[in-house]
Structures are given as structure tokens and as C-alpha cells.
């Protein structure tokens, strides 16, 4: 399982040279294929006419959904080796959601902190970027839950700095800007100073890949990110990183939909439910080895 009682980032790690995984999706009777090391089963999604009818005309008129994403958060969303194609379990899963709605998903790389405002302004029709559902985000957008994870710490191999999750006072910790982990580590630093101990030096990076690199290089002593991201970073680090402790504070990820797009949010929620029912959801998560974050009850603003 991914979760003991963890929290999430959003956010994630896109390490250079990471192997690309992908799926074949069948939608509208046509097959869209992307390469996948070692092959693997395709995930077939058939259009649900009733759900497709719920999508507002302004969104479906061009046959696609414009998706804002921060492609630095492997294995959720990150760049393939071609430097142009966004891949990941988030990507494959939402492509399947779009397929249920009779549409294609077009992923547009963006800075993480700009995605929710971009959905609000109409720049993007949805945000898919490992967003943890929290009150602040629900105040400005509708969020459709589809996955659940917690926060995971990682250190340089061997943890020579002696970082402890509950006592990182005086240590240098890397996080991605605008993630829930910033709030987490800020609270921990305040607990340090309240106890008369040195504050935590919090280094915030635009991308999770940069935060990971800072730990690998020794610039920072540890990092915290969403559980699958932390595990993936350690796996891809060629023995340079270790996981620290267990994941904690589980919370759902949510697709970000405009505050005034209730019909679209309902269509997306019901598409996730349909993927769970037909087994496509499970197949996609298992292929990326993130099935521990599966949910059974997608909801709007859970």
C-alpha cells in the first residue's frame, strides 16, 4: 500500500533519463498508440454517450480537453525522452477519462503554481498535476478526486546528515514550491524555533526534479514529496537516495475544474467511476506500480 496516513502535493520527480512508460488507449473506435518498454497490455476505453453529452459544448466543440500540467513530477507527469511528450500515470489515466467522454486530452506543460489560476482564467480546461485536495484549492476551483497518497521523505544515501522527520531542526530541506509539502515543512520549522532549536532551512524549487537534484548533489539534506514521487526518485537515483520513514497524512488527488463548470466536473467524476467499474483504472495504476493509491469513490470536492 502507498498509504499509511500520508498527504500529497500535489507534485513530483522527473529525473533525466527515466524510462518512459505508456499505454495504448482505444477511444471512439480508434487506437492511439505510444511506445512502452517491454510492451504490456493495452487499456481500452469506449465512449460513454451519456457522459459525453454532459460535457459543455464550449469544451467538447474542438474534440479535445486542454490540460494544464507540471511535467516535473514522475511517475505522475513528466517528460518522455523526446523532451516533448508528457507521460506518466496521471497522463494515462486522464487520457482514459477523456476517452470515456469521447475526447482527446492535450497536455500543456506549465509551472505548477500557475495551473489553478490558469483553469480559473480559461487558459486550461482542466488541471491534471497531482493536486492534493485541500480547503484552499476548493475555495477557488472544483476538485474531482481520483487517487490518494501521502508525503514521503528521502535523503542522500546513508542519511549522513542525520535527518529525522520529527526533528529536522537546523537541516536543509528541499521541497517544490506551491505544494502542500511547503506548508508541512514550514510548520515543522516553526515547531523547532518554538522549542528554542534552529529553524529548518527550507529550499523551495520550481520543479520537483530540481529539489531531487539538490539532495543528490548534497546541497540539501533531505526532501519531501508525494509518496509515489519519492519512491520513483529513489528508484531512479542509481543508489544515491534512500527513503526516510513511512508516508503519512493520506489525502486525495483531484482534477482541477473551473468553479462554474459543475456539469463538466460531474462528467469527469462519472468517467472515473466508469473506468473503475470496467477495470481500466486498475490496469493503468498497476502498470505504473501505483495501485496502492487507488480509490473506489471519486467525488467532487471531497
Tab-separated table of N, CA and C in Angstrom, residues 108 113 121 139 142 159 164 182 187 189 221-222 244 249 254 256 284:
chain	number	residue	atom	x	y	z
A	108	UNK	N	-0.546	20.424	-21.677
A	108	UNK	CA	0.268	21.615	-21.886
A	108	UNK	C	1.147	21.832	-20.658
A	113	UNK	N	2.392	26.270	-9.908
A	113	UNK	CA	1.597	27.304	-9.256
A	113	UNK	C	0.720	28.108	-10.191
A	121	UNK	N	-8.929	31.215	-15.267
A	121	UNK	CA	-8.973	32.233	-16.320
A	121	UNK	C	-9.424	31.685	-17.659
A	139	UNK	N	-11.573	26.370	-2.506
A	139	UNK	CA	-12.156	27.708	-2.421
A	139	UNK	C	-12.149	28.410	-3.778
A	142	UNK	N	-13.297	23.591	-8.444
A	142	UNK	CA	-13.884	22.308	-8.083
A	142	UNK	C	-12.814	21.239	-8.296
A	159	UNK	N	21.956	8.773	4.810
A	159	UNK	CA	21.493	9.835	5.713
A	159	UNK	C	22.606	10.297	6.664
A	164	UNK	N	15.923	13.542	10.825
A	164	UNK	CA	14.779	12.823	11.385
A	164	UNK	C	13.517	13.592	11.008
A	182	UNK	N	5.264	22.326	1.332
A	182	UNK	CA	5.797	23.602	1.834
A	182	UNK	C	5.146	23.939	3.173
A	187	UNK	N	5.571	24.297	9.047
A	187	UNK	CA	5.067	24.021	10.396
A	187	UNK	C	6.126	23.325	11.240
A	189	UNK	N	9.341	23.633	10.921
A	189	UNK	CA	10.370	24.617	11.259
A	189	UNK	C	9.915	25.501	12.416
A	221	UNK	N	19.844	18.395	2.609
A	221	UNK	CA	19.992	17.160	3.378
A	221	UNK	C	18.893	16.138	3.104
A	222	UNK	N	17.715	16.622	2.728
A	222	UNK	CA	16.574	15.728	2.509
A	222	UNK	C	15.528	16.459	1.695
A	244	UNK	N	13.162	7.827	3.689
A	244	UNK	CA	13.261	8.076	5.123
A	244	UNK	C	11.879	7.937	5.736
A	249	UNK	N	-0.170	11.177	6.519
A	249	UNK	CA	-1.234	12.129	6.181
A	249	UNK	C	-1.796	11.905	4.787
A	254	UNK	N	-6.883	15.550	-6.809
A	254	UNK	CA	-8.087	15.967	-7.509
A	254	UNK	C	-7.788	16.622	-8.843
A	256	UNK	N	-8.545	19.494	-11.324
A	256	UNK	CA	-8.983	20.864	-11.064
A	256	UNK	C	-9.889	21.333	-12.200
A	284	UNK	N	-4.256	0.620	-15.421
A	284	UNK	CA	-3.327	1.744	-15.585
A	284	UNK	C	-2.466	1.915	-14.340
